[in-house]
Each structure stands twice: as structure tokens, then as C-alpha cells.
XYZ file of C-alpha atoms in Angstrom:
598
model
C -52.778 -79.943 -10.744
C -56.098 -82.480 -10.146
C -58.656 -81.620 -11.767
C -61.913 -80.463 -9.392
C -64.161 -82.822 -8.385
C -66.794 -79.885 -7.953
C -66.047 -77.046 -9.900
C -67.195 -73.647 -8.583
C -69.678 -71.815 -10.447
C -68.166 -69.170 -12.715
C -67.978 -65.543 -10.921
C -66.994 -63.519 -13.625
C -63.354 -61.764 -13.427
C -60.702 -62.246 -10.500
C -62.166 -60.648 -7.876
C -60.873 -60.878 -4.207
C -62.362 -63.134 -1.571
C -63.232 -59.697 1.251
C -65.591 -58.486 -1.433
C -68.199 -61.909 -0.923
C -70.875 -61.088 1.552
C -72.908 -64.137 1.935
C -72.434 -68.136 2.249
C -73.737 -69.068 -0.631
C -71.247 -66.567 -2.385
C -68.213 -68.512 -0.216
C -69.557 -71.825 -0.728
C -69.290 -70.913 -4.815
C -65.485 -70.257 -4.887
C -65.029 -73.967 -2.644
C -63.896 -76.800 -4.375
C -62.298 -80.323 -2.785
C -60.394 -83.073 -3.529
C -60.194 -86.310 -1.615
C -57.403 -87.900 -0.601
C -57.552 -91.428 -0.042
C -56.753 -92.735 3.543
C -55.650 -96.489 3.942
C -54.959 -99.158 6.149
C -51.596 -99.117 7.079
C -51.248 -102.953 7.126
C -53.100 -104.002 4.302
C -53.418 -100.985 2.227
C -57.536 -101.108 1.634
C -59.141 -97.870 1.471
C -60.456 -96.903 4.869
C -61.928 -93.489 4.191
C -61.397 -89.931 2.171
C -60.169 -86.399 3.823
C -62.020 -83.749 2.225
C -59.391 -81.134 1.426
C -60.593 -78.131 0.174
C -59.361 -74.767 -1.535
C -60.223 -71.668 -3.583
C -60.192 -72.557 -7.264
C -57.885 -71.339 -9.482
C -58.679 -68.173 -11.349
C -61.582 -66.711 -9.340
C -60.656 -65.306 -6.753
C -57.764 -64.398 -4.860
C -56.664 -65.520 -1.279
C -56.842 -68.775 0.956
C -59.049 -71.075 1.894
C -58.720 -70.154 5.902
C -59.198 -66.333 4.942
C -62.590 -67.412 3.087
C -63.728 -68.852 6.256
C -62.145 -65.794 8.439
C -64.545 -63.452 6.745
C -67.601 -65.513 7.118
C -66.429 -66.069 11.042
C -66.116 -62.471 11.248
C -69.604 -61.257 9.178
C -71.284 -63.963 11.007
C -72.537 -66.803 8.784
C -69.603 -69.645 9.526
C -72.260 -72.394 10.658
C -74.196 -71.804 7.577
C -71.291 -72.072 5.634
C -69.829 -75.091 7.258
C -73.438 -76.662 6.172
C -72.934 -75.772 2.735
C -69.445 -76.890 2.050
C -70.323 -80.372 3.962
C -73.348 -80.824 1.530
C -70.999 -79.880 -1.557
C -68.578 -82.678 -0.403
C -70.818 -85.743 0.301
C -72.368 -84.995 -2.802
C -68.623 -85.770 -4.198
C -68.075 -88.124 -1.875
C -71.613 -90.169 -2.930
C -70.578 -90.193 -6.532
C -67.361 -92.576 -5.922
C -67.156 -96.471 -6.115
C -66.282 -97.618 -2.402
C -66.328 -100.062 -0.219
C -69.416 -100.788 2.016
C -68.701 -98.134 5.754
C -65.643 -96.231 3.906
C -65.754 -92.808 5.904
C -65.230 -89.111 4.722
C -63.294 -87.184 6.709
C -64.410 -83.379 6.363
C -62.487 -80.598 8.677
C -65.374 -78.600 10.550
C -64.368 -74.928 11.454
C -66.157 -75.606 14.815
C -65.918 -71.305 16.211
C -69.646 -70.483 15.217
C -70.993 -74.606 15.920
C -72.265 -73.508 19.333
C -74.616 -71.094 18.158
C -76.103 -73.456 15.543
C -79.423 -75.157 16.923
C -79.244 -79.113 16.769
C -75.914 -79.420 14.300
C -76.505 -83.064 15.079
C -79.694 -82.955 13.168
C -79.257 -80.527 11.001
C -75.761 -82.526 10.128
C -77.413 -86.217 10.131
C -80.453 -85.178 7.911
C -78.063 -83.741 5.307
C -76.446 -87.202 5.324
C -79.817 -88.775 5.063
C -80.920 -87.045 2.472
C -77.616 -88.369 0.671
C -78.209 -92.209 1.460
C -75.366 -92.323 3.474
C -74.924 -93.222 7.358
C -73.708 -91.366 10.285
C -71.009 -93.565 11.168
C -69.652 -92.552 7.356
C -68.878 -89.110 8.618
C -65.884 -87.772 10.654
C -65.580 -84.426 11.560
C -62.521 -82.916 12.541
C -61.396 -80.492 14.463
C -58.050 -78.900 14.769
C -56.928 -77.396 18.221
C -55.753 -73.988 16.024
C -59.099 -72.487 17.248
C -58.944 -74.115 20.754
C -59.191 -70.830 22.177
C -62.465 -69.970 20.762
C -64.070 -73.304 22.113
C -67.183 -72.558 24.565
C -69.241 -75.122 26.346
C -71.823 -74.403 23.821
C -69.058 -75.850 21.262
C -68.248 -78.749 23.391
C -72.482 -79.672 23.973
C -72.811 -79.481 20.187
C -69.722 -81.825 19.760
C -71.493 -84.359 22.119
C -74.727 -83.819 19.936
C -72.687 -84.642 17.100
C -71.306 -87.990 18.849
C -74.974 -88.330 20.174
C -76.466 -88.678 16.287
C -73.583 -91.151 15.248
C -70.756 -89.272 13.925
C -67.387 -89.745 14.416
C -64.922 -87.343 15.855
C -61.092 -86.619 14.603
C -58.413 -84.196 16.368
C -56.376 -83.387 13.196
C -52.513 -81.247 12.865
C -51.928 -83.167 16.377
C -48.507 -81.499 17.401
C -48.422 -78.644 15.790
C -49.657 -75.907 18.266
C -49.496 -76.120 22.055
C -52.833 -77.251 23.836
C -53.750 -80.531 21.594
C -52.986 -82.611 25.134
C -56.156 -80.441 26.451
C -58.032 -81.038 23.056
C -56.981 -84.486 23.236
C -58.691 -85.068 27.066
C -61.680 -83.013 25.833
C -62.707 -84.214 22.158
C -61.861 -87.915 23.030
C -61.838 -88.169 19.555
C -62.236 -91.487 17.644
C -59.027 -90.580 15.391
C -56.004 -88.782 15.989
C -54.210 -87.462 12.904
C -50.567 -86.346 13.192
C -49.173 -83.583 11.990
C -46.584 -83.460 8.883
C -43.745 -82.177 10.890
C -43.438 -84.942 12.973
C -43.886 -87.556 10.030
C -40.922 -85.871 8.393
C -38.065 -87.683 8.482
C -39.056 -89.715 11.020
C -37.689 -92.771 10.114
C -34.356 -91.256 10.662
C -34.835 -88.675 13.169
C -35.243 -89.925 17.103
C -36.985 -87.426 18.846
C -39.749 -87.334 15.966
C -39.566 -91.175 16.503
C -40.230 -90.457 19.786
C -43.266 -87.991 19.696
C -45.137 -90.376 17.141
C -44.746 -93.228 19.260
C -45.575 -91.499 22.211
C -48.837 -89.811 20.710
C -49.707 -93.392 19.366
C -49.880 -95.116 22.007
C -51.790 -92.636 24.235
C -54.311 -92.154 21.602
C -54.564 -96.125 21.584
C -55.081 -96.509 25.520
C -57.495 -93.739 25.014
C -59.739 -96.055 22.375
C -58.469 -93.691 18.894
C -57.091 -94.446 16.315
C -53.484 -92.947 14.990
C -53.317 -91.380 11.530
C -50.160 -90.779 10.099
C -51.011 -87.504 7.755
C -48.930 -86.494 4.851
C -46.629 -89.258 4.697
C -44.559 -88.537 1.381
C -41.545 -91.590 1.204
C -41.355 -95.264 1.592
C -39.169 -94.769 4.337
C -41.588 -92.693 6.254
C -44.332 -94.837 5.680
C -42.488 -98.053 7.541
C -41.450 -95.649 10.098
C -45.016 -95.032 10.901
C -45.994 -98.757 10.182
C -43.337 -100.055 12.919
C -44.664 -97.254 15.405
C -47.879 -98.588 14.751
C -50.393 -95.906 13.527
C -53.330 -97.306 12.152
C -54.123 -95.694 9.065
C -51.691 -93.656 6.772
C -52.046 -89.967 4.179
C -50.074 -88.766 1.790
C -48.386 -88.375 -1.559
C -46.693 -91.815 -0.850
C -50.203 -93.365 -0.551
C -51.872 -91.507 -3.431
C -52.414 -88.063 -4.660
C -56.167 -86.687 -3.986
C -58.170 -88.297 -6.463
C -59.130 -86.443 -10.122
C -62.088 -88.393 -11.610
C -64.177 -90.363 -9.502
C -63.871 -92.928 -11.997
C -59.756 -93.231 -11.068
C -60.765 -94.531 -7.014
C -59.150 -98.195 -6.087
C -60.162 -99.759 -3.051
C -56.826 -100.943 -2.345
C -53.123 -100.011 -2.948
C -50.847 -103.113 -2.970
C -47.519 -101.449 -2.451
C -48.795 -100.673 1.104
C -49.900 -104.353 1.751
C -47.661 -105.506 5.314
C -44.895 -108.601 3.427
C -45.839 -111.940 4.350
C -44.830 -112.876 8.472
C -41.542 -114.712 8.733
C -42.657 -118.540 11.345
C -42.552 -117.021 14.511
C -44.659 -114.052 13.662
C -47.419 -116.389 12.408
C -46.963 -118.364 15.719
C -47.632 -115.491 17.736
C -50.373 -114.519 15.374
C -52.255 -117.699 15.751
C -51.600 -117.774 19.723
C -53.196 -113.722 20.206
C -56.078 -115.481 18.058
C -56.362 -118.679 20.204
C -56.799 -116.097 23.039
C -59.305 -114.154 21.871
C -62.282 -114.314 23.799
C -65.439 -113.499 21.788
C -67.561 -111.471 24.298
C -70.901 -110.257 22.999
C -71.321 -107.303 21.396
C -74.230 -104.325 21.965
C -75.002 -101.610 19.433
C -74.063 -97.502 19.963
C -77.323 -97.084 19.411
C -78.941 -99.530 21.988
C -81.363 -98.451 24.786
C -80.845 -98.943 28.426
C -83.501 -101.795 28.337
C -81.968 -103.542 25.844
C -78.224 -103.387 27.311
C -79.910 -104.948 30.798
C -81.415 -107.938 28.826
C -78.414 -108.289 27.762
C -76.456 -108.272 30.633
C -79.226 -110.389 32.389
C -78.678 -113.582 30.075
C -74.960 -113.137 29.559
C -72.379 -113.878 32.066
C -69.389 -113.902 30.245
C -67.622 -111.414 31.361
C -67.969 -107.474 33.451
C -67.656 -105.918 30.142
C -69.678 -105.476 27.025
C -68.172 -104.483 24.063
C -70.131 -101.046 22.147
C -70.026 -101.323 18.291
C -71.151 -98.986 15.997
C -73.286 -100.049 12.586
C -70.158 -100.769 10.787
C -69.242 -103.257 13.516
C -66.032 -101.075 14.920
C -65.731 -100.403 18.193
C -66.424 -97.678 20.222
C -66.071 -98.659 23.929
C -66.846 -100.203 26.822
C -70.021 -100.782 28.875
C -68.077 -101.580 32.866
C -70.267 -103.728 34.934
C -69.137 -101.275 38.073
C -71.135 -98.413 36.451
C -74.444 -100.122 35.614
C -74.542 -101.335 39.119
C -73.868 -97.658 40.266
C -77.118 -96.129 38.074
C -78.995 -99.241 39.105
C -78.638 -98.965 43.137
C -78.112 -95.441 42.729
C -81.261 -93.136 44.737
C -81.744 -91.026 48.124
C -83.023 -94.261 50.062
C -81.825 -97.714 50.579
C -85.150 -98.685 50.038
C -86.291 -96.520 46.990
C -85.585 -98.572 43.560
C -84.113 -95.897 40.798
C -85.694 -94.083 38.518
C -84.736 -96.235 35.072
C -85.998 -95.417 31.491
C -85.603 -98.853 29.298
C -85.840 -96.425 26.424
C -83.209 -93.614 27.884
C -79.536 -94.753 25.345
C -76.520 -96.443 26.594
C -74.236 -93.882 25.208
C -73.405 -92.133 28.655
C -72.548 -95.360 29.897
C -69.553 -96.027 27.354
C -66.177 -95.759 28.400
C -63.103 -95.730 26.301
C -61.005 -98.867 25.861
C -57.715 -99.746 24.398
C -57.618 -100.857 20.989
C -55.216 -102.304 18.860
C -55.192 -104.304 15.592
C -54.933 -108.283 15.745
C -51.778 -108.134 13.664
C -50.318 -105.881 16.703
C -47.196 -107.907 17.743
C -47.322 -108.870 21.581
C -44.791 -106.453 22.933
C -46.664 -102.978 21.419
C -50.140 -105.011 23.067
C -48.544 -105.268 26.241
C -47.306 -101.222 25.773
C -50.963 -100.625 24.892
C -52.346 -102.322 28.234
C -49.881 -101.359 30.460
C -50.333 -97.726 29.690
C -53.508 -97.856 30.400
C -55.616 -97.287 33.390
C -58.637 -99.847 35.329
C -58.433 -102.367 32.260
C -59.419 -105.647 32.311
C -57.713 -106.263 28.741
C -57.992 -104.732 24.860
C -60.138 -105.145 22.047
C -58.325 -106.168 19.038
C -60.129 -105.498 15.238
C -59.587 -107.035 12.485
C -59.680 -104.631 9.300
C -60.723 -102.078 11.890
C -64.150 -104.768 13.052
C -64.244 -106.054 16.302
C -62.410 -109.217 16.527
C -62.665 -109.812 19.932
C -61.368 -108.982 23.426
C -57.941 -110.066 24.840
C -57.658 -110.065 28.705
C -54.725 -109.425 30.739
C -54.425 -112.944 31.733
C -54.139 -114.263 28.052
C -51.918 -111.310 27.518
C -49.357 -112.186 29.891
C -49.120 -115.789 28.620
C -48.846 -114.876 24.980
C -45.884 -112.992 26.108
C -44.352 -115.276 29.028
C -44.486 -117.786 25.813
C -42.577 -115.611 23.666
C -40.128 -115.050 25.845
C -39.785 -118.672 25.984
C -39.506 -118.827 22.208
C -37.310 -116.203 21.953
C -34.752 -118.041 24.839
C -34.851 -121.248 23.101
C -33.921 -119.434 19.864
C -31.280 -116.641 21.008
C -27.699 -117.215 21.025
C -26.674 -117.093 24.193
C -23.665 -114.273 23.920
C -25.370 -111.665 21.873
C -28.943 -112.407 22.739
C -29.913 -112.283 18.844
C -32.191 -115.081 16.659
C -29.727 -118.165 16.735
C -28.753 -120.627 14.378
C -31.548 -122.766 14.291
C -33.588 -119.378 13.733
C -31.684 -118.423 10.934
C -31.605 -121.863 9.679
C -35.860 -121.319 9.287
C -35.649 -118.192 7.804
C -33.336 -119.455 5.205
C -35.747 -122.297 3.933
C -38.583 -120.042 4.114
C -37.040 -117.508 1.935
C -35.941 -120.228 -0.486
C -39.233 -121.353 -1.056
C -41.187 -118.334 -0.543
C -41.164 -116.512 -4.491
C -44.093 -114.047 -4.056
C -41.723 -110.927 -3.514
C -37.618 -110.202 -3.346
C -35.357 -111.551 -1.136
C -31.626 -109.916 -0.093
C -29.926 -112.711 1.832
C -26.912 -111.217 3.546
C -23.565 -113.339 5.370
C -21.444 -111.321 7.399
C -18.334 -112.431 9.486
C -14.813 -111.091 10.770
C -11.959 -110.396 9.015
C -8.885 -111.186 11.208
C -10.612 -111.993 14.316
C -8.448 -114.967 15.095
C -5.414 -113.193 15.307
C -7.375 -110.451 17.601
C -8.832 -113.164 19.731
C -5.067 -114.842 20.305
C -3.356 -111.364 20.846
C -5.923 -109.345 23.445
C -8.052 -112.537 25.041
C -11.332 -113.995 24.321
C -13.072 -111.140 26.861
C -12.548 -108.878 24.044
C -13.218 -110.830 21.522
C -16.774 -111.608 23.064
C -17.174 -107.698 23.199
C -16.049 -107.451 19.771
C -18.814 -109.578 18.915
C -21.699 -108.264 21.239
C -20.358 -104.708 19.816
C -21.362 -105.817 16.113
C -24.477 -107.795 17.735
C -25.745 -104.450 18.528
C -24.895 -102.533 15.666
C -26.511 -105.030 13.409
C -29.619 -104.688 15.260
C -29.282 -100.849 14.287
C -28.736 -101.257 11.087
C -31.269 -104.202 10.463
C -34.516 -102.917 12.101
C -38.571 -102.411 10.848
C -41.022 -104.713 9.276
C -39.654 -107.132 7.199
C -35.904 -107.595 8.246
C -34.499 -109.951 9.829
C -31.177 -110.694 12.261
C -29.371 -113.343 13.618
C -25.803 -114.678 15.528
C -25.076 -117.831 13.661
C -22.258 -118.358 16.086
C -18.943 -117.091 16.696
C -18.030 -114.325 14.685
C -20.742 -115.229 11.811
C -23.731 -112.982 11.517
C -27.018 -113.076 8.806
C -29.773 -110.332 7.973
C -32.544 -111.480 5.988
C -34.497 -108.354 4.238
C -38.081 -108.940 2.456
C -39.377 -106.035 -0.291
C -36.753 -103.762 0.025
C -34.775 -102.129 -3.339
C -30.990 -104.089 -3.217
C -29.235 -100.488 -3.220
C -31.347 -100.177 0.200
C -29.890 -103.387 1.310
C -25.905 -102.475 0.426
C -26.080 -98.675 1.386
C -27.090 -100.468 5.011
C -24.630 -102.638 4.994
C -22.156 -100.730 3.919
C -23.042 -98.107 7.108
C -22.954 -101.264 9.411
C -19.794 -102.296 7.847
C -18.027 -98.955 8.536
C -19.406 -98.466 11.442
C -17.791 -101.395 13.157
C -14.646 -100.518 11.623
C -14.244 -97.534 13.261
C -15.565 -98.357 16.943
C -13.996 -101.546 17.190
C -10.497 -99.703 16.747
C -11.214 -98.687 20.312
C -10.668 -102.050 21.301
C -6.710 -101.838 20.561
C -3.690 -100.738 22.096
C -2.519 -96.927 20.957
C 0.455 -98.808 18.837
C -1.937 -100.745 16.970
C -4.530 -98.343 15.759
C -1.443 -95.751 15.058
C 0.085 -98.704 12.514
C -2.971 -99.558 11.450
C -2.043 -103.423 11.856
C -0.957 -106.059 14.925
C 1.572 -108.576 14.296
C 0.372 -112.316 15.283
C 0.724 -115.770 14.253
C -1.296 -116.884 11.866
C -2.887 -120.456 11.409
C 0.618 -122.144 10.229
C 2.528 -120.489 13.050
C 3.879 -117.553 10.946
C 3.769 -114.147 12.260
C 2.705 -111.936 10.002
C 0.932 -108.462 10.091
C -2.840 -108.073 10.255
C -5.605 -105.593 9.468
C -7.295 -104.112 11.934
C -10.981 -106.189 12.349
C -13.578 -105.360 9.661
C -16.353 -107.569 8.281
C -16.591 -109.017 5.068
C -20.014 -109.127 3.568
C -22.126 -111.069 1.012
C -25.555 -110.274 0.123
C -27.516 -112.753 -2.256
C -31.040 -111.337 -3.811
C -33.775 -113.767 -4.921
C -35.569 -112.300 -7.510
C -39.973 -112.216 -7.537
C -41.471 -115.722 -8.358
C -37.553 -117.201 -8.066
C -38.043 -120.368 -5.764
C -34.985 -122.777 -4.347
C -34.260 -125.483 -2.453
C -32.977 -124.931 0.965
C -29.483 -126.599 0.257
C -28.723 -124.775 -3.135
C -29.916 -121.652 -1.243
C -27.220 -122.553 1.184
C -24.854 -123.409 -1.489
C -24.925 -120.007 -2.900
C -24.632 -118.055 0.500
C -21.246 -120.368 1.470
C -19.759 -119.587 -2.343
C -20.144 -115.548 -1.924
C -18.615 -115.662 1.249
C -15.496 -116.898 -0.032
C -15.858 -114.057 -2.623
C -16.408 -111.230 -0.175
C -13.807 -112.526 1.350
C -10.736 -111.877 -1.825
C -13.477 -109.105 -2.714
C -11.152 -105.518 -2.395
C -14.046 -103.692 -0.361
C -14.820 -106.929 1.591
C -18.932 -106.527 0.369
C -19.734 -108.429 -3.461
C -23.516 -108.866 -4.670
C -25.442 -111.363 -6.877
C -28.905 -111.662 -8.151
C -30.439 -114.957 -8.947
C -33.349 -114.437 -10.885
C -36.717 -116.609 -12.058
């Protein structure tokens, strides 16, 4: 149990929650924790969720029947005030970085009958020395039902004074596609019961990926909430959510004094070559467009647009320098010839702000690989490119144009490199990966060989047709078994095969090899005659002429692990790979494992 941040005052005996009668009285049985939220590729500290509950010994009930009885006696949006000024009080006393956001979940039934919440909201904030753009409220879609157009004006007044917006538990009821279109929040969170599993599970696969890239063509950011194992968390990292929550990140925080602005065992492995190439290409093709504050008038963003000619686009930033949108040439040139006569010049306040005028753009971190870019932009609808951030800043703004040639390059790359049968990394690929894992010691290494047992024999007996779909079968099992950030796979040639693996435990690395291993045992026996797969065997000649009986095809396997800080040269690297092989081969189970360590 963490101990409370803000400790309620002391009520006396346990009492139950239906007997308070005020806010005040609600707002003393409240206490929160925060749990961190971090970058998903570099693990830095991007904000806190502010997650609160009745304290222990007080009273009895829940924190959502607390708030039920001050919906139903009718002082909710005084409550909501109170809690929020209990948890940026909390949230103040931490050590953080410079913009880090709190994330507090806003019971939004009563916020249309509050006067001004943006005020009253952004003087509370004021009064803490903190900023607007620090503050995210979310909203989850399990009141969607009791949202009014009086909720959805004080939401815009909300945006209007500089807050940030958040649609949290995406997925778990039925109308967050309608919340979704209406909130156009600046952060989706997803719910836990996609996240579970999903590294193993398709159709959750599916949904995240889905809701990811919709919420990116629609300018939010994806939140992977409650992420609990490793596994998970580079599930969600390959999908590409942004930011990541959860017990495998951190448990909410106990003492203020216990925060870290990083966590390193979420920091993205080092990029194998051709990453970095197509890293430093997306950043050759970034085109730095001028930016214009949120909180810009209309004058300004016309002087602006008068003396740069860049480009039909301006880029919106907030304080913090992330981005919130698009101003489109097309719709200043509609409010500026807009009126009831040719003639008659539009009425046009220089002070009136731009914020009307900002559209929602796609956005997508710089260390996006091309492909999920081109998924991003293709989704989405009257875009002239995306803006890509770096450490959620703006970085810059990649048009379609540079877009396609990053990727018309990569292809190129990637044809120069493949092996022409199975389509995989070839040898000269695997050749690079090999001398950059010999003399890269920073973090463990699993180097894995893996060829055919008996495949000559197979080849001679049923015809090189099926021994090329022998080979394109295992092609495409490896690349099941060998997927997600930091793996690699490749087709040396002929029946020889290599996965490279960066950061993972070694009983990771056999228990997948040892799947892909039986795997291909038992669909390749499809691939013989009745008689054979009955025996268990084919006779054939062997390499002296003798016929003898062979095995059915397996694959022998040899998986070498370089220890942290342990650095070789390429050709002793090499040496030790070729020795194992032999080993795996007169190895019993056809798999045998070394470490070399520093």
C-alpha cells in the first residue's frame, strides 16, 4: 500500500460515505496518488495521472459512489474544484521536469452548470504557479449520456483558457467513437482490457493499432494505460502509442521525494544501420515551417502569413512548444473574402484569437519508422503532410512529397538487401548486423544460426520446387517468431537462416526458438508423401552415394549471447557462430547455447 500523498483529515470513527452532506465533507475523505506517465521511446517522464480513492479507515465505499452522492445532492462542480486544488497542490510539491503535465479525471455531469470553469479552473492553476498547458482533464465516455451542449461549451472554454483535453478507458463502453469525434481530445488513453495480453492476442493487437492510428490522423496522442509486463509494453511500443501507464512503468509514487524523471529500462535499444539511415533521411526531409502560438491573435497570425511564404500551412504550438494544429491557408482566405457583397471588405478584429481557425493534423514522433508515417498520412483526410516532434516538441513538418521518397528509397534499400527467394534481410545485411553487434557492448546480444537438418536428401528425393517452399515456409515462420523492436532476421542463403535479438532475457530468446523450431517440424511434414511421414524417415543417398534412412527436416539451432560491455572483433564473432553450429548440429535436441561474457 503507498503511502498518501495528501492524507484526509481525520473524521472520527468509520462512518459511511451516504451520511456526508457537503463538498468540503467529500473532498476530506479524497486522497491521490500519481502515477507516473512516460515516453514510450525514451522513458522520460511526460506527465502524472491523478488517481484518487477513499482512504483507508474512514469511511466506507468507493470513490465513484462519493462522487454519485454529490451528483445526486447537487454540489459535483464544487467538488470537482476542490479535489483539483487538493491535487496540484501534490502535484506542485514534486521535482519535475520543466511542461511535465498532470493528468486529473474531471467528472464532467454537473460542468455545464458551472459559470466560466475555464476561469474558475485556470485561476486555481495560477494561484499554484503552474501553466495551463500543465493540466489535462479527462473525461471518460461512462457518463456520455449525461453530456449537454452546456457540457460540450464548457469543454471548449476549457480548451479556450489553455488546457488540454484526454478521452480516458477508450474501449471499454460503446459510444467512445462519438466521444472521440466530439472531445477531439489531445490524448487518447486505452483501456486495460485491450492492453492485456496484447502482445499475444490478435484481435487486441488489432483494436490498439486501429485506435492508434485514428487518434494520430486525428492530431492525439495514444496512451497505453495500465500496462503491467515487458511483453505488453513492446507490444504497445511496436503499435506505436506514444506514451505508456502502469505497474511495468512504476507504481504511483509514495514520497514526493522518490520521483525520477526518467526510467531507463523503458529507453527504445540503440537502431541497428538501416534504421539510423532512415532516421537521418525523415530528418534531411524535414522542412522547418514557422511556427505561431495557441494563444496568438488574428492580427498577429496575418503578419505572419504576410512575410512568410513558405508554405499554405502554419504550424499552432502551445507554450511548451507541442503542437496543437494547423492554421490551412484555404480557411483564412475564406474569413478574409468572406461578407454579403463583393465589394464590402470583412469585418476583421486583429485582436479576435486564432483558435477557431486550428485544424487537427497528423502527428507522429521523428523516431516513427517510414511505413507507420505513411499509415499515419494515408489515413488521413485533405493533408498536405505530418508534423513530426521530437520528445513530444515540434520538430518540423514532413510533406507528402518527401514522404513518398523516404519510402520509394527504402524500398530500394530493402531490394538491394533482400534475398531474392524469401524476400528477408540478405547476406550482406546480416553480414552488418553481425559487426555491429560485435562491437556494440552497451547492452546483451543473443546471436542465433539456424539451418536444415537433412535438406539435401529432401531436395534430391521431391525436387528443388519443394525445397524452395520448404525454405520460404521457414522464411515466414521466422518472421513470426522474430518480430518487435529490437530483433532482427535474415536468409543467409540456401537453407541458412540468422536472428539477431538486442535486450531481451536468453530464456526469451530459446523458448522462441524452440516454438519456431517445432513449429517447422510439424508443418513441413506436410510436404511428404503419406509413406514418409507414417515411417517417420525417407530413404536417399547420401553425399558418398550410400542410401541410407533420413529424418524428417528439422532445424538445428545455435544461439550465441554477448554479455553487457563484452566487445569482439567481427571475425572471432564469426568464429564462434561457425563452431556452435557444428555443435547444434551432434547436439541431441538440435538447439545448444553459450554465453561469452566481459
Amino acid at each position: 500500500m503507498h503511502a498518501n500523498i495528501n492524507p484526509p483529515q481525520d473524521t472520527g470513527p468509520d462512518s459511511s460515505l451516504t451520511e456526508l452532506r457537503s463538498a468540503d465533507a467529500c473532498c476530506n475523505q479524497v486522497c491521490f496518488e500519481l502515477q507516473p506517465i512516460a515516453d514510450i521511446g525514451t522513458g522520460v517522464v511526460y506527465g502524472y495521472d491523478a488517481q484518487p480513492r477513499i482512504a483507508d479507515g474512514t469511511t466506507t465505499g468507493t470513490f465513484e459512489m462519493l462522487t454519485e452522492i454529490a451528483f445526486e445532492q447537487g454540489f459535483l462542480a464544487e467538488l470537482n474544484v476542490l479535489l483539483f486544488e487538493k491535487v496540484i497542490a501534490s502535484f506542485k510539491k514534486l521535482r519535475i521536469a520543466q511542461g511535465t503535465k498532470l493528468f486529473f479525471k474531471l467528472d464532467g455531469r454537473d460542468l455545464g452548470q458551472q459559470p466560466h470553469p475555464g476561469s474558475v479552473f485556470a485561476a486555481k492553476v495560477a494561484d499554484a504557479g503552474l501553466k495551463t498547458h500543465q493540466i489535462c482533464f479527462a473525461f471518460s465516455e461512462r457518463y456520455r449520456h449525461t453530456v449537454t451542449d452546456g457540457v460540450d461549451v464548457a469543454v471548449d472554454e476549457l480548451r479556450d483558457a489553455g488546457f488540454m483535453i484526454a478521452l480516458v478507458e477508450f474501449g471499454q463502453a460503446s459510444s467512445e467513437l462519438r466521444m472521440l469525434h466530439d472531445l477531439s481530445p489531445d490524448y487518447v488513453k486505452i483501456d486495460r482490457f485491450f492492453l492485456a495480453n496484447v502482445d499475444s492476442d490478435p484481435r487486441r493487437k488489432l483494436f490498439v493499432t486501429t485506435v492508434a492510428n485514428l487518434a494520430h490522423v486525428l492530431g492525439a496522442r495514444v496512451i497505453a494505460q495500465g500496462t503491467e509486463t515487458e511483453r505488453e509494453f513492446k507490444a504497445c511500443r511496436d503499435i506505436g502509442c506514444d506514451l505508456v501507464q502502469g505497474a511495468f512503468v512504476a507504481a504511483p509514487i509514495s514520497r514526493p521525494a522518490s520521483v525520477k524523471l526518467f526510467y531507463d529500462h523503458l529507453r527504445r535499444p540503440d537502431s541497428g544501420l538501416n534504421r539510423r539511415s532512415e532516421q537521418d533521411r525523415i530528418r534531411g526531409e524535414l522542412i522547418q515551417l514557422p511556427t505561431i502560438s495557441l494563444q496568438a491573435s488574428m492580427g498577429e497570425l496575418l503578419d505572419m502569413v504576410v512575410h512568410n511564404q513558405e508554405g499554405n500551412a502554419i504550424p499552432v504550438v502551445d507554450d511548451n512548444q507541442e503542437p496543437r494544429g494547423f492554421v490551412h491557408e484555404r480557411d483564412l482566405k475564406k474569413y478574409l473574402y468572406s461578407g454579403t457583397n463583393t465589394d464590402e471588405k470583412p469585418h476583421l478584429d486583429p485582436k479576435a484569437p486564432i483558435r477557431p481557425f486550428v485544424r487537427a493534423c497528423p502527428i507522429a514522433d521523428i523516431n516513427s519508422n517510414a511505413d507507420m508515417l505513411l499509415v499515419t498520412f494515408a489515413s488521413s483526410i485533405n493533408s498536405d503532410g505530418i508534423i513530426l516532434t521530437e520528445n513530444f516538441h515540434y520538430a518540423g513538418f514532413l510533406s507528402a512529397t518527401s514522404l513518398l521518397k523516404i519510402i520509394h528509397e527504402k524500398r530500394l534499400q530493402e531490394a538491394q538487401d533482400q534475398n531474392p527467394l524469401s524476400r528477408l534481410p540478405g547476406n550482406s545485411a546480416v553480414t552488418r548486423y553481425i559487426a555491429e553487434a560485435a562491437r556494440k557492448g552497451s547492452h546483451e546480444r543473443h546471436l542465433c544460426y539456424l539451418d536444415f537438418d537433412n535438406f539435401k536428401p529432401f531436395n534430391d528425393t521431391y525436387g528443388y520446387k519443394q525445397g524452395d517452399r520448404a525454405i520460404i515456409l521457414f522464411s515466414e515462420l521466422l518472421q513470426r517468431h522474430v518480430s518487435g523492436t529490437g530483433t532482427f532476421h535474415g536468409h543467409i542463403g540456401g537453407d541458412d537462416f540468422f536472428a539477431g535479438f538486442q535486450q531481451m532475457d536468453q530464456t526469451d530468446v530459446a523458448a522462441r526458438m524452440l516454438a519456431l523450431k517445432r513449429a517447422f517440424r510439424d508443418d513441413v511434414e506436410s510436404f511428404y508423401e503419406p509413406v514418409h511421414r507414417e515411417q517417420g524417415f525417407m530413404e536417399a543417398q547420401d553425399r558418398f552415394g550410400t542410401t541410407r534412412q533420413f529424418p524428417l527436416l528439422q532445424c538445428s539451432i545455435s544461439i550465441l549471447s554477448l554479455s553487457r560491455g563484452l566487445t569482439l572483433r567481427p571475425d572471432a564473432l564469426n568464429d564462434e557462430i561457425s563452431s556452435l553450429k557444428l555443435a547444434a548440429k551432434r547436439s541431441d535436441d538440435g538447439i545448444v547455447v553459450r554465453s561469452l561474457a566481459a
